[in-house]
Amino acid sequence: MTEVKRIDLGHINLRGDAGDDRFADGVEAALGLTLPVDPNTLSESDHRMYWLGPDEWQVVADRKNVPVLLKKLEDALVDQHVSINDLSGGQVTLHLAGADVPELLAKACTLDLHPSVFGVGDCAQSGLAKANVLIGYIDVAPVYEIIVRRSFSEYLLRWLRQNSHFQVGTASS
Amino acid sequence: MLLISCPYCGARAETEFSYGGEAGIERPKDPHALSDAEWADYLFMRKNPRGLHTELWIHAQGCRRWFKVERDTVSYKITSSRELSLGASEKE
């Protein structure tokens, strides 16, 4: 059975020009991780950084570190055409653990989440049970991270808990 | 369900996308120089072809980018999908 937990993390939305070395270097200096430029991937160090689009990323970090990271990003990317926004108040992070997670998500998501296709370090924005979500495969354990708008979070949490309850047996992995 | 290939995210289900109508419609440089009929043509008249159609789609549940798709309106087969910026200067 899938274990569903709500995790208290902060979120920063970052937009900029991936083709500009100053931007990539600035992000690396500020966050200590490489800018994920490959579509549908994430990079990780002390924080996680998700690819959202060709010029858009999301940083997921410990909530208490967010003000420091914002300041570091602003300092590192000064005079560049970028946007840095704190979305911590508007989004909720859920962690799903267990071998059955892909099977549970497949009930209401059109993505192919089989581990042979969607591996560790992969991410995707999609719909899950009518909510818009960002899904990341963050740990081989397996642990999946789901980021959802705060207003959808209670509904999605209930949906996940209810449907994980009905799961029987183990998934193929 | 259609499988639409987003130029940024790859192939995804149709439910992740929204349709944006015919592509390649250019706003007149000087709207005041147009007659009412020409302005109405720009605003309202669309090709609605039977066969290959160039259209706009947005990956609403994904990267939220607009892009251009070539789709056959009879078979629904999508023959190409590309970034808007690459086709923006093309006139049809």
CSV table of C-alpha atoms in Angstrom, one decimal:
chain,number,residue,atom,x,y,z
A,1,MET,CA,0.0,0.0,0.0
A,2,THR,CA,1.2,3.5,-0.8
A,3,GLU,CA,2.2,5.8,2.0
A,4,VAL,CA,1.1,9.4,1.4
A,5,LYS,CA,2.6,12.2,3.4
A,6,ARG,CA,2.4,15.9,3.3
A,7,ILE,CA,5.9,17.5,3.5
A,8,ASP,CA,6.5,21.1,4.5
A,9,LEU,CA,8.8,22.5,1.8
A,10,GLY,CA,9.2,25.8,0.1
A,11,HIS,CA,9.0,26.5,-3.6
A,12,ILE,CA,10.7,29.0,-5.9
A,13,ASN,CA,9.7,29.6,-9.5
A,14,LEU,CA,12.5,30.7,-11.7
A,15,ARG,CA,12.5,31.9,-15.3
A,16,GLY,CA,15.4,32.9,-17.4
A,17,ASP,CA,17.4,32.1,-20.6
A,18,ALA,CA,18.9,28.6,-20.5
A,19,GLY,CA,21.1,29.5,-23.4
A,20,ASP,CA,22.8,32.2,-21.5
A,21,ASP,CA,25.9,30.9,-19.6
A,22,ARG,CA,25.7,33.7,-17.1
A,23,PHE,CA,22.2,32.5,-16.1
A,24,ALA,CA,23.2,28.8,-15.8
A,25,ASP,CA,26.4,29.7,-13.9
A,26,GLY,CA,24.5,32.1,-11.6
A,27,VAL,CA,21.9,29.5,-10.7
A,28,GLU,CA,24.7,27.0,-10.1
A,29,ALA,CA,26.5,29.4,-7.8
A,30,ALA,CA,23.4,30.4,-5.9
A,31,LEU,CA,21.9,26.9,-5.4
A,32,GLY,CA,24.8,24.6,-5.7
A,33,LEU,CA,23.2,22.4,-8.4
A,34,THR,CA,23.3,22.3,-12.2
A,35,LEU,CA,20.4,23.8,-14.1
A,36,PRO,CA,18.4,20.9,-15.5
A,37,VAL,CA,18.1,21.8,-19.2
A,38,ASP,CA,16.9,18.4,-20.4
A,39,PRO,CA,13.1,18.3,-20.6
A,40,ASN,CA,11.3,16.4,-17.9
A,41,THR,CA,14.3,16.0,-15.6
A,42,LEU,CA,15.3,17.3,-12.2
A,43,SER,CA,18.6,17.9,-10.5
A,44,GLU,CA,19.3,17.5,-6.9
A,45,SER,CA,21.7,18.5,-4.2
A,46,ASP,CA,20.6,20.1,-0.9
A,47,HIS,CA,17.6,21.2,-2.9
A,48,ARG,CA,15.7,20.0,-5.9
A,49,MET,CA,15.3,21.8,-9.2
A,50,TYR,CA,12.6,20.8,-11.6
A,51,TRP,CA,12.5,21.5,-15.4
A,52,LEU,CA,9.1,23.0,-16.1
A,53,GLY,CA,9.6,24.4,-19.6
A,54,PRO,CA,12.4,25.7,-21.9
A,55,ASP,CA,12.8,28.8,-19.8
A,56,GLU,CA,11.1,27.9,-16.5
A,57,TRP,CA,12.2,25.9,-13.4
A,58,GLN,CA,11.0,25.2,-9.9
A,59,VAL,CA,13.2,25.0,-6.9
A,60,VAL,CA,12.0,22.9,-4.0
A,61,ALA,CA,13.8,23.5,-0.7
A,62,ASP,CA,13.5,23.4,3.0
A,63,ARG,CA,11.0,26.2,3.8
A,64,LYS,CA,13.3,28.0,6.3
A,65,ASN,CA,16.0,28.2,3.6
A,66,VAL,CA,13.8,29.9,1.0
A,67,PRO,CA,14.5,33.6,2.0
A,68,VAL,CA,18.2,32.9,1.8
A,69,LEU,CA,18.0,31.2,-1.5
A,70,LEU,CA,15.8,34.0,-2.9
A,71,LYS,CA,18.5,36.5,-1.9
A,72,LYS,CA,21.3,34.3,-3.3
A,73,LEU,CA,19.4,34.0,-6.6
A,74,GLU,CA,18.7,37.7,-6.8
A,75,ASP,CA,22.3,38.5,-6.1
A,76,ALA,CA,23.7,36.0,-8.6
A,77,LEU,CA,21.3,36.9,-11.4
A,78,VAL,CA,21.4,40.7,-10.9
A,79,ASP,CA,21.0,42.7,-14.2
A,80,GLN,CA,19.7,39.6,-16.1
A,81,HIS,CA,16.3,39.2,-17.6
A,82,VAL,CA,14.9,36.8,-15.1
A,83,SER,CA,11.9,36.3,-12.8
A,84,ILE,CA,12.3,34.8,-9.3
A,85,ASN,CA,9.1,34.2,-7.4
A,86,ASP,CA,8.4,32.6,-4.0
A,87,LEU,CA,5.5,30.2,-4.4
A,88,SER,CA,5.8,28.5,-1.0
A,89,GLY,CA,2.4,29.8,0.1
A,90,GLY,CA,0.6,28.6,-2.9
A,91,GLN,CA,1.8,25.1,-3.3
A,92,VAL,CA,1.8,21.9,-1.3
A,93,THR,CA,4.3,19.0,-1.5
A,94,LEU,CA,3.2,15.4,-1.1
A,95,HIS,CA,5.5,12.4,-0.9
A,96,LEU,CA,4.3,9.0,-2.0
A,97,ALA,CA,6.3,5.9,-1.0
A,98,GLY,CA,5.9,2.3,-2.0
A,99,ALA,CA,6.3,0.0,-4.9
A,100,ASP,CA,2.6,0.5,-5.9
A,101,VAL,CA,2.9,4.2,-6.5
A,102,PRO,CA,3.0,4.0,-10.3
A,103,GLU,CA,-0.1,1.8,-10.2
A,104,LEU,CA,-1.9,4.2,-7.9
A,105,LEU,CA,-1.1,7.2,-10.1
A,106,ALA,CA,-2.0,5.3,-13.2
A,107,LYS,CA,-5.6,5.2,-12.1
A,108,ALA,CA,-6.0,8.9,-12.9
A,109,CYS,CA,-3.0,10.1,-14.8
A,110,THR,CA,-2.3,9.7,-18.5
A,111,LEU,CA,1.5,9.5,-18.1
A,112,ASP,CA,3.4,6.3,-18.5
A,113,LEU,CA,5.0,6.0,-15.1
A,114,HIS,CA,6.4,2.5,-15.4
A,115,PRO,CA,10.0,2.7,-13.9
A,116,SER,CA,11.4,1.6,-17.2
A,117,VAL,CA,10.1,4.8,-18.8
A,118,PHE,CA,9.8,7.2,-15.9
A,119,GLY,CA,13.0,6.7,-13.9
A,120,VAL,CA,14.7,8.3,-10.9
A,121,GLY,CA,15.4,12.0,-11.7
A,122,ASP,CA,12.5,12.2,-14.2
A,123,CYS,CA,9.7,14.7,-13.7
A,124,ALA,CA,6.5,15.8,-15.6
A,125,GLN,CA,3.7,18.2,-15.3
A,126,SER,CA,0.4,16.6,-15.9
A,127,GLY,CA,-3.1,16.1,-14.6
A,128,LEU,CA,-3.8,13.7,-11.7
A,129,ALA,CA,-7.5,13.1,-10.8
A,130,LYS,CA,-8.4,16.5,-12.4
A,131,ALA,CA,-5.8,18.4,-10.5
A,132,ASN,CA,-2.7,19.9,-12.2
A,133,VAL,CA,0.4,18.4,-10.7
A,134,LEU,CA,4.1,18.3,-11.0
A,135,ILE,CA,5.3,14.7,-10.4
A,136,GLY,CA,8.9,13.8,-9.7
A,137,TYR,CA,10.5,10.5,-9.1
A,138,ILE,CA,13.0,11.5,-6.4
A,139,ASP,CA,14.2,8.4,-4.7
A,140,VAL,CA,14.7,4.8,-5.9
A,141,ALA,CA,13.1,3.6,-2.7
A,142,PRO,CA,10.7,4.4,-4.5
A,143,VAL,CA,9.5,7.9,-3.4
A,144,TYR,CA,7.6,10.2,-5.7
A,145,GLU,CA,7.1,13.9,-5.1
A,146,ILE,CA,3.9,15.5,-6.1
A,147,ILE,CA,3.5,19.3,-6.1
A,148,VAL,CA,0.0,20.7,-6.3
A,149,ARG,CA,-1.8,24.0,-5.8
A,150,ARG,CA,-2.8,24.5,-2.2
A,151,SER,CA,-6.5,24.7,-3.1
A,152,PHE,CA,-6.4,21.3,-4.7
A,153,SER,CA,-4.2,19.7,-2.0
A,154,GLU,CA,-6.9,18.5,0.4
A,155,TYR,CA,-8.9,17.0,-2.4
A,156,LEU,CA,-5.9,15.3,-3.9
A,157,LEU,CA,-4.7,14.0,-0.5
A,158,ARG,CA,-8.1,12.5,0.1
A,159,TRP,CA,-8.2,11.0,-3.4
A,160,LEU,CA,-4.7,9.5,-3.0
A,161,ARG,CA,-5.4,8.1,0.5
A,162,GLN,CA,-8.8,6.6,-0.5
A,163,ASN,CA,-7.4,5.0,-3.6
A,164,SER,CA,-4.3,3.7,-2.0
A,165,HIS,CA,-6.5,2.0,0.5
A,166,PHE,CA,-8.1,0.0,-2.3
A,167,GLN,CA,-4.9,-1.3,-3.7
A,168,VAL,CA,-4.3,-5.0,-3.4
A,169,GLY,CA,-1.1,-7.0,-3.9
A,170,THR,CA,2.1,-5.5,-5.3
A,171,ALA,CA,2.8,-3.8,-8.6
A,172,SER,CA,5.2,-5.1,-11.2
A,173,SER,CA,8.3,-3.1,-11.0
B,1,MET,CA,-7.8,10.2,-27.6
B,2,LEU,CA,-5.1,12.0,-29.6
B,3,LEU,CA,-1.5,11.7,-28.7
B,4,ILE,CA,-0.1,15.2,-29.2
B,5,SER,CA,3.6,15.8,-29.3
B,6,CYS,CA,4.6,19.0,-27.4
B,7,PRO,CA,7.8,20.4,-28.9
B,8,TYR,CA,9.1,20.9,-25.4
B,9,CYS,CA,7.8,18.0,-23.3
B,10,GLY,CA,7.2,15.2,-25.8
B,11,ALA,CA,4.2,13.1,-26.6
B,12,ARG,CA,1.3,13.6,-24.1
B,13,ALA,CA,-2.4,12.8,-24.0
B,14,GLU,CA,-4.9,15.2,-25.6
B,15,THR,CA,-6.5,16.0,-22.2
B,16,GLU,CA,-3.3,18.0,-21.3
B,17,PHE,CA,-3.8,20.4,-24.2
B,18,SER,CA,-6.2,23.2,-25.2
B,19,TYR,CA,-7.0,24.1,-28.8
B,20,GLY,CA,-6.2,27.6,-30.1
B,21,GLY,CA,-7.7,27.8,-33.5
B,22,GLU,CA,-6.1,28.3,-36.9
B,23,ALA,CA,-2.4,29.2,-36.9
B,24,GLY,CA,-0.6,31.8,-39.1
B,25,ILE,CA,-3.2,34.6,-38.8
B,26,GLU,CA,-1.2,37.8,-38.8
B,27,ARG,CA,-2.6,41.0,-37.3
B,28,PRO,CA,-2.7,43.7,-39.9
B,29,LYS,CA,0.2,46.2,-39.5
B,30,ASP,CA,-2.1,49.2,-39.9
B,31,PRO,CA,-5.7,48.3,-38.9
B,32,HIS,CA,-7.0,51.8,-39.7
B,33,ALA,CA,-6.1,51.3,-43.4
B,34,LEU,CA,-8.5,48.3,-43.7
B,35,SER,CA,-12.1,48.4,-44.9
B,36,ASP,CA,-14.7,46.9,-42.6
B,37,ALA,CA,-14.8,43.8,-44.8
B,38,GLU,CA,-11.1,43.3,-44.6
B,39,TRP,CA,-11.1,43.7,-40.9
B,40,ALA,CA,-14.0,41.3,-40.5
B,41,ASP,CA,-12.1,38.8,-42.7
B,42,TYR,CA,-9.1,39.1,-40.3
B,43,LEU,CA,-11.3,38.8,-37.2
B,44,PHE,CA,-13.8,36.1,-38.1
B,45,MET,CA,-13.1,34.2,-41.3
B,46,ARG,CA,-11.2,30.9,-41.0
B,47,LYS,CA,-10.3,28.3,-43.6
B,48,ASN,CA,-12.0,25.3,-42.0
B,49,PRO,CA,-10.4,22.9,-44.5
B,50,ARG,CA,-11.2,19.3,-45.1
B,51,GLY,CA,-7.7,17.8,-44.9
B,52,LEU,CA,-4.4,19.3,-43.6
B,53,HIS,CA,-4.9,22.2,-41.2
B,54,THR,CA,-2.3,24.3,-39.3
B,55,GLU,CA,-3.5,25.1,-35.9
B,56,LEU,CA,-2.4,26.4,-32.5
B,57,TRP,CA,-2.4,24.3,-29.3
B,58,ILE,CA,-1.3,25.1,-25.8
B,59,HIS,CA,0.1,22.5,-23.4
B,60,ALA,CA,-2.1,23.7,-20.6
B,61,GLN,CA,-1.4,21.0,-18.0
B,62,GLY,CA,2.3,20.8,-18.9
B,63,CYS,CA,4.8,23.5,-19.9
B,64,ARG,CA,2.0,26.0,-20.7
B,65,ARG,CA,3.6,26.9,-24.1
B,66,TRP,CA,1.8,27.6,-27.3
B,67,PHE,CA,2.9,25.7,-30.4
B,68,LYS,CA,1.9,24.9,-33.9
B,69,VAL,CA,0.5,21.6,-35.1
B,70,GLU,CA,-0.3,20.3,-38.6
B,71,ARG,CA,-3.4,18.0,-38.3
B,72,ASP,CA,-5.6,16.3,-40.9
B,73,THR,CA,-9.2,17.2,-40.0
B,74,VAL,CA,-10.5,14.0,-41.6
B,75,SER,CA,-8.2,11.4,-40.1
B,76,TYR,CA,-7.0,13.5,-37.1
B,77,LYS,CA,-3.5,12.4,-37.9
B,78,ILE,CA,-0.9,14.9,-36.7
B,79,THR,CA,1.9,15.3,-39.2
B,80,SER,CA,4.0,17.9,-37.5
B,81,SER,CA,4.4,19.8,-34.3
B,82,ARG,CA,6.8,22.6,-33.7
B,83,GLU,CA,7.7,25.7,-31.7
B,84,LEU,CA,5.9,28.9,-32.7
B,85,SER,CA,9.0,31.0,-33.1
B,86,LEU,CA,10.2,28.8,-35.9
B,87,GLY,CA,7.1,29.3,-38.0
B,88,ALA,CA,6.1,32.8,-37.0
B,89,SER,CA,7.3,34.5,-40.2
B,90,GLU,CA,5.7,32.0,-42.5
B,91,LYS,CA,2.7,33.2,-44.5
B,92,GLU,CA,0.2,30.8,-45.9
